[in-house]
PDB file of C-alpha atoms in Angstrom:
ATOM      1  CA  UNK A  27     -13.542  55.010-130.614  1.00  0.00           C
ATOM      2  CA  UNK A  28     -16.933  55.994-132.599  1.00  0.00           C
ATOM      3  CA  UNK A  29     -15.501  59.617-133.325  1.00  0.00           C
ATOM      4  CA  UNK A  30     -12.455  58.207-134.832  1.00  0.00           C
ATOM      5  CA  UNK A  31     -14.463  55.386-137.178  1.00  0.00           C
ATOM      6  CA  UNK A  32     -16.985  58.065-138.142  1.00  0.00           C
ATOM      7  CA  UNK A  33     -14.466  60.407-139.173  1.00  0.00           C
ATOM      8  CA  UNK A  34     -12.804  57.827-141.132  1.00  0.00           C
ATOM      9  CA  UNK A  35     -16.177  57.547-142.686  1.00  0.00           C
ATOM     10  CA  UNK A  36     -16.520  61.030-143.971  1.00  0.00           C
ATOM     11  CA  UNK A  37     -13.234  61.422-145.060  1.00  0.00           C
ATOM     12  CA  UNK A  38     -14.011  58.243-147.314  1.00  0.00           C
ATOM     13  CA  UNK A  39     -17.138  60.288-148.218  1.00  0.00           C
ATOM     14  CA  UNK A  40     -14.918  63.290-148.682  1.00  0.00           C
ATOM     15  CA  UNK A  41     -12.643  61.604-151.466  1.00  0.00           C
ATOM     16  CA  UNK A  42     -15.573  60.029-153.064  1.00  0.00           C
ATOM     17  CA  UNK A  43     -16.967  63.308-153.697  1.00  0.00           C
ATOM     18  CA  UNK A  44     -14.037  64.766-155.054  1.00  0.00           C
ATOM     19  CA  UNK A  45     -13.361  62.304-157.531  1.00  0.00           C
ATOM     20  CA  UNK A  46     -17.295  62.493-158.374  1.00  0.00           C
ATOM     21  CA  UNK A  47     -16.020  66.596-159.034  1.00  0.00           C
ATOM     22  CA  UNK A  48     -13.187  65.951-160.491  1.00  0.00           C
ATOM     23  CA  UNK A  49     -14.823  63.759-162.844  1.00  0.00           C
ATOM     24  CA  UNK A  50     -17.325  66.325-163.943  1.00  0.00           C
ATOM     25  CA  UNK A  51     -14.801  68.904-163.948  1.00  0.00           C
ATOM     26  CA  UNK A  52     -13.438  66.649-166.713  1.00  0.00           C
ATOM     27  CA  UNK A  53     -16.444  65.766-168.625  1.00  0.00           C
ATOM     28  CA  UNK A  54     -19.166  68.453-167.617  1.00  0.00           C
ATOM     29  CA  UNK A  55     -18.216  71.074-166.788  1.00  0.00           C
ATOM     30  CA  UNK A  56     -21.514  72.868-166.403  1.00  0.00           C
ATOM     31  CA  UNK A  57     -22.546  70.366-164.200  1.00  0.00           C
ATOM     32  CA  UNK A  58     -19.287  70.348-161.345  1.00  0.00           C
ATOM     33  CA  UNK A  59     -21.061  72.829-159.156  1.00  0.00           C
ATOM     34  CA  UNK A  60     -23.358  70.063-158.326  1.00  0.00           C
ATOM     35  CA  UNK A  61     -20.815  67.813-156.145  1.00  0.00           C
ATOM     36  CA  UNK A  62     -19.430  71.089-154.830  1.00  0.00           C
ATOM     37  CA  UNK A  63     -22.083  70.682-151.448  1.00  0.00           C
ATOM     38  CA  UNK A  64     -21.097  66.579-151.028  1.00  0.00           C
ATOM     39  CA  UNK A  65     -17.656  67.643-150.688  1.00  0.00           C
ATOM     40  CA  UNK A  66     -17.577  70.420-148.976  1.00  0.00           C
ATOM     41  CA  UNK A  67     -19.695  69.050-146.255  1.00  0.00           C
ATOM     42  CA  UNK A  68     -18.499  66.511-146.105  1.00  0.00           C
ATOM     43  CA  UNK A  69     -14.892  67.711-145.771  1.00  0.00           C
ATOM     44  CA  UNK A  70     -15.478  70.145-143.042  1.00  0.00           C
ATOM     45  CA  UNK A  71     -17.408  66.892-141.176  1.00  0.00           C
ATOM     46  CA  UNK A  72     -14.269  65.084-141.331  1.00  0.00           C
ATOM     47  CA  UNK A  73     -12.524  67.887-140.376  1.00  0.00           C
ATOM     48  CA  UNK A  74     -15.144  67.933-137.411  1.00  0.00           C
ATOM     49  CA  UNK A  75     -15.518  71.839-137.594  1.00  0.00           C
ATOM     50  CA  UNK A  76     -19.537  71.203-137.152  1.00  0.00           C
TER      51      UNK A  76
END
């Protein structure tokens, strides 16, 4: 039961961090490199390949 709500946890994480890059993507894009590590980490948690 705690691996399932944690994963649903990162995958929120996950999303939130993608709309964070899509956002500077958008607006900055000299700056969208810097959400690049929140997502990615936290997509491959939710993913639970580490």
């Amino acid at each position: 039961m705690e691996a399932q709500q944690n994963t649903k946890k990162y995958w929120a994480l996950c999303f939130t961090w993608f709309v964070i890059l899509v956002a500077l993507i958008i607006g900055y894009r000299e700056f969208f490199w810097l959400a690049l590590p929140g997502t990615l980490t936290y997509f491959a948690k939710a993913m639970k390949l580490f």
